[in-house]
């Protein structure tokens, strides 16, 4: 059986991967705000003690993964599949940033910089097929950083407030 010219078993496989990645995102949501290593030697013992599956996050990740597969499809080459791979990699990072920001009103620097680095890696990979795409992606990235910098300076000048909330 095929759906959008993709065999149904691919959807089942990507949903299972989505469930596993959703549980991994839940684990990173607990470890990142505490500034602990996500992957370490004590991960097995600590995970056995504190294992509580977060079904909501697992289902959300699986649904997003299946939707991305439906929208982008599977192409014949890796360069043609870069959009799908990019979104499959960025989805757990953005979900983690959303959940941590919702709970604690912070976004860990490690997560923010990892998203930034993945953006540069994909800009380089897109450059293998077309240099114009890479220049466009890097220009958008620089303009976004400029916007955040101007926003930061404006808030700092108006409020005269430090980042820890002290006037």
mmCIF file of C-alpha atoms in Angstrom:
data_model
loop_
_atom_site.group_PDB
_atom_site.id
_atom_site.type_symbol
_atom_site.label_atom_id
_atom_site.label_comp_id
_atom_site.label_asym_id
_atom_site.label_seq_id
_atom_site.Cartn_x
_atom_site.Cartn_y
_atom_site.Cartn_z
ATOM 1 C CA UNK A 1 0.000 0.000 0.000
ATOM 2 C CA UNK A 2 1.313 3.418 -0.942
ATOM 3 C CA UNK A 3 0.470 6.862 0.379
ATOM 4 C CA UNK A 4 1.874 9.832 -1.557
ATOM 5 C CA UNK A 5 4.093 7.365 -3.508
ATOM 6 C CA UNK A 6 5.745 6.180 -0.280
ATOM 7 C CA UNK A 7 5.262 2.674 1.053
ATOM 8 C CA UNK A 8 3.251 2.501 4.272
ATOM 9 C CA UNK A 9 6.084 0.703 6.104
ATOM 10 C CA UNK A 10 8.210 3.839 5.792
ATOM 11 C CA UNK A 11 5.504 5.718 7.696
ATOM 12 C CA UNK A 12 5.419 3.017 10.371
ATOM 13 C CA UNK A 13 9.221 3.061 10.674
ATOM 14 C CA UNK A 14 9.385 6.860 10.912
ATOM 15 C CA UNK A 15 6.596 6.825 13.537
ATOM 16 C CA UNK A 16 8.564 4.342 15.655
ATOM 17 C CA UNK A 17 11.664 6.512 15.284
ATOM 18 C CA UNK A 18 9.502 9.492 16.283
ATOM 19 C CA UNK A 19 8.404 7.720 19.461
ATOM 20 C CA UNK A 20 12.010 6.953 20.388
ATOM 21 C CA UNK A 21 13.180 10.479 19.591
ATOM 22 C CA UNK A 22 10.277 11.881 21.637
ATOM 23 C CA UNK A 23 11.465 9.932 24.662
ATOM 24 C CA UNK A 24 15.024 11.154 24.034
ATOM 25 C CA UNK A 25 13.734 14.729 23.900
ATOM 26 C CA UNK A 26 12.041 14.201 27.259
ATOM 27 C CA UNK A 27 15.351 12.956 28.667
ATOM 28 C CA UNK A 28 17.249 15.968 27.302
ATOM 29 C CA UNK A 29 14.593 18.307 28.697
ATOM 30 C CA UNK A 30 15.459 17.025 32.165
ATOM 31 C CA UNK A 31 19.248 17.102 31.690
ATOM 32 C CA UNK A 32 19.902 20.341 29.762
ATOM 33 C CA UNK A 33 18.536 22.851 32.309
ATOM 34 C CA UNK A 34 20.641 21.192 35.027
ATOM 35 C CA UNK A 35 23.780 21.615 32.859
ATOM 36 C CA UNK A 36 24.389 17.863 32.930
ATOM 37 C CA UNK A 37 25.722 15.797 30.062
ATOM 38 C CA UNK A 38 22.897 14.258 28.089
ATOM 39 C CA UNK A 39 24.955 11.181 27.228
ATOM 40 C CA UNK A 40 27.220 10.011 30.054
ATOM 41 C CA UNK A 41 28.375 6.870 31.889
ATOM 42 C CA UNK A 42 25.636 7.032 34.517
ATOM 43 C CA UNK A 43 22.838 7.343 31.958
ATOM 44 C CA UNK A 44 21.700 3.700 32.242
ATOM 45 C CA UNK A 45 21.399 3.625 36.015
ATOM 46 C CA UNK A 46 19.821 7.062 36.286
ATOM 47 C CA UNK A 47 17.417 6.367 33.431
ATOM 48 C CA UNK A 48 16.263 3.077 34.989
ATOM 49 C CA UNK A 49 15.484 4.856 38.253
ATOM 50 C CA UNK A 50 13.746 7.893 36.718
ATOM 51 C CA UNK A 51 12.055 6.269 33.703
ATOM 52 C CA UNK A 52 8.611 7.715 33.104
ATOM 53 C CA UNK A 53 7.586 7.851 29.465
ATOM 54 C CA UNK A 54 6.223 11.170 28.292
ATOM 55 C CA UNK A 55 3.536 9.936 25.919
ATOM 56 C CA UNK A 56 2.441 13.399 24.811
ATOM 57 C CA UNK A 57 5.915 14.340 23.621
ATOM 58 C CA UNK A 58 6.379 10.930 22.004
ATOM 59 C CA UNK A 59 3.103 11.199 20.075
ATOM 60 C CA UNK A 60 3.749 14.810 19.043
ATOM 61 C CA UNK A 61 7.196 13.904 17.720
ATOM 62 C CA UNK A 62 5.879 10.860 15.852
ATOM 63 C CA UNK A 63 3.066 12.893 14.256
ATOM 64 C CA UNK A 64 5.490 15.629 13.205
ATOM 65 C CA UNK A 65 7.876 13.047 11.724
ATOM 66 C CA UNK A 66 5.097 11.325 9.748
ATOM 67 C CA UNK A 67 3.823 14.714 8.537
ATOM 68 C CA UNK A 68 7.317 15.714 7.408
ATOM 69 C CA UNK A 69 7.666 12.428 5.527
ATOM 70 C CA UNK A 70 4.298 12.989 3.866
ATOM 71 C CA UNK A 71 5.129 16.583 2.878
ATOM 72 C CA UNK A 72 8.704 16.114 1.674
ATOM 73 C CA UNK A 73 8.641 12.475 0.560
ATOM 74 C CA UNK A 74 11.646 10.287 -0.102
ATOM 75 C CA UNK A 75 13.747 11.235 -3.108
ATOM 76 C CA UNK A 76 16.428 9.266 -4.912
ATOM 77 C CA UNK A 77 19.549 11.151 -3.723
ATOM 78 C CA UNK A 78 20.746 12.449 -0.374
ATOM 79 C CA UNK A 79 21.085 16.012 -1.692
ATOM 80 C CA UNK A 80 17.434 15.890 -2.789
ATOM 81 C CA UNK A 81 16.453 14.643 0.694
ATOM 82 C CA UNK A 82 18.262 17.440 2.573
ATOM 83 C CA UNK A 83 15.019 19.239 3.421
ATOM 84 C CA UNK A 84 13.570 16.113 5.018
ATOM 85 C CA UNK A 85 16.792 15.331 6.893
ATOM 86 C CA UNK A 86 17.109 18.933 8.072
ATOM 87 C CA UNK A 87 13.612 19.034 9.500
ATOM 88 C CA UNK A 88 13.956 15.581 11.068
ATOM 89 C CA UNK A 89 17.091 16.786 12.883
ATOM 90 C CA UNK A 90 15.757 20.200 13.890
ATOM 91 C CA UNK A 91 12.358 18.988 15.131
ATOM 92 C CA UNK A 92 13.607 17.443 18.410
ATOM 93 C CA UNK A 93 15.829 20.449 19.098
ATOM 94 C CA UNK A 94 12.997 22.903 18.589
ATOM 95 C CA UNK A 95 10.603 20.775 20.652
ATOM 96 C CA UNK A 96 13.174 20.663 23.429
ATOM 97 C CA UNK A 97 13.664 24.427 23.257
ATOM 98 C CA UNK A 98 9.894 24.936 23.380
ATOM 99 C CA UNK A 99 9.351 22.648 26.381
ATOM 100 C CA UNK A 100 12.313 23.998 28.380
ATOM 101 C CA UNK A 101 11.316 27.578 27.603
ATOM 102 C CA UNK A 102 7.718 26.886 28.610
ATOM 103 C CA UNK A 103 8.710 25.291 31.923
ATOM 104 C CA UNK A 104 11.674 27.425 32.999
ATOM 105 C CA UNK A 105 11.641 30.502 30.710
ATOM 106 C CA UNK A 106 15.201 29.794 29.536
ATOM 107 C CA UNK A 107 16.766 28.262 26.458
ATOM 108 C CA UNK A 108 20.081 26.564 27.234
ATOM 109 C CA UNK A 109 23.051 27.939 25.316
ATOM 110 C CA UNK A 110 24.165 24.446 24.308
ATOM 111 C CA UNK A 111 20.852 23.881 22.564
ATOM 112 C CA UNK A 112 20.845 27.291 20.917
ATOM 113 C CA UNK A 113 24.389 26.892 19.618
ATOM 114 C CA UNK A 114 23.690 23.362 18.405
ATOM 115 C CA UNK A 115 20.770 24.616 16.322
ATOM 116 C CA UNK A 116 23.022 27.389 14.973
ATOM 117 C CA UNK A 117 25.754 24.875 14.052
ATOM 118 C CA UNK A 118 23.292 22.539 12.336
ATOM 119 C CA UNK A 119 22.148 25.505 10.254
ATOM 120 C CA UNK A 120 25.707 26.153 9.099
ATOM 121 C CA UNK A 121 26.279 22.482 8.298
ATOM 122 C CA UNK A 122 23.167 22.352 6.140
ATOM 123 C CA UNK A 123 24.139 25.622 4.446
ATOM 124 C CA UNK A 124 27.423 23.951 3.494
ATOM 125 C CA UNK A 125 25.639 20.804 2.290
ATOM 126 C CA UNK A 126 23.239 22.851 0.165
ATOM 127 C CA UNK A 127 26.330 24.572 -1.264
ATOM 128 C CA UNK A 128 27.395 21.258 -2.761
ATOM 129 C CA UNK A 129 24.472 21.506 -5.163
ATOM 130 C CA UNK A 130 24.194 25.298 -5.583
ATOM 131 C CA UNK A 131 26.329 28.131 -4.244
ATOM 132 C CA UNK A 132 23.482 30.638 -4.671
ATOM 133 C CA UNK A 133 21.341 28.706 -2.160
ATOM 134 C CA UNK A 134 24.180 28.765 0.385
ATOM 135 C CA UNK A 135 24.744 32.516 -0.017
ATOM 136 C CA UNK A 136 21.012 33.103 0.421
ATOM 137 C CA UNK A 137 20.875 30.902 3.554
ATOM 138 C CA UNK A 138 23.906 32.586 5.132
ATOM 139 C CA UNK A 139 22.514 36.060 4.358
ATOM 140 C CA UNK A 140 19.211 35.122 6.050
ATOM 141 C CA UNK A 141 21.133 33.776 9.035
ATOM 142 C CA UNK A 142 23.152 36.999 9.385
ATOM 143 C CA UNK A 143 20.039 39.168 9.058
ATOM 144 C CA UNK A 144 18.291 37.156 11.792
ATOM 145 C CA UNK A 145 21.261 37.565 14.115
ATOM 146 C CA UNK A 146 21.303 41.286 13.353
ATOM 147 C CA UNK A 147 17.608 41.514 14.272
ATOM 148 C CA UNK A 148 18.176 39.757 17.616
ATOM 149 C CA UNK A 149 21.178 41.986 18.340
ATOM 150 C CA UNK A 150 19.183 45.171 17.609
ATOM 151 C CA UNK A 151 16.316 43.834 19.744
ATOM 152 C CA UNK A 152 18.735 43.134 22.616
ATOM 153 C CA UNK A 153 20.360 46.573 22.436
ATOM 154 C CA UNK A 154 16.972 48.311 22.288
ATOM 155 C CA UNK A 155 15.637 46.465 25.321
ATOM 156 C CA UNK A 156 18.869 47.101 27.174
ATOM 157 C CA UNK A 157 18.775 50.835 26.409
ATOM 158 C CA UNK A 158 15.097 51.260 27.302
ATOM 159 C CA UNK A 159 14.926 49.108 30.404
ATOM 160 C CA UNK A 160 18.486 49.430 31.741
ATOM 161 C CA UNK A 161 17.940 46.027 33.198
ATOM 162 C CA UNK A 162 20.492 43.258 33.461
ATOM 163 C CA UNK A 163 19.749 39.794 32.202
ATOM 164 C CA UNK A 164 19.232 38.438 35.728
ATOM 165 C CA UNK A 165 16.387 40.886 36.333
ATOM 166 C CA UNK A 166 18.192 43.403 38.583
ATOM 167 C CA UNK A 167 17.808 47.102 37.695
#
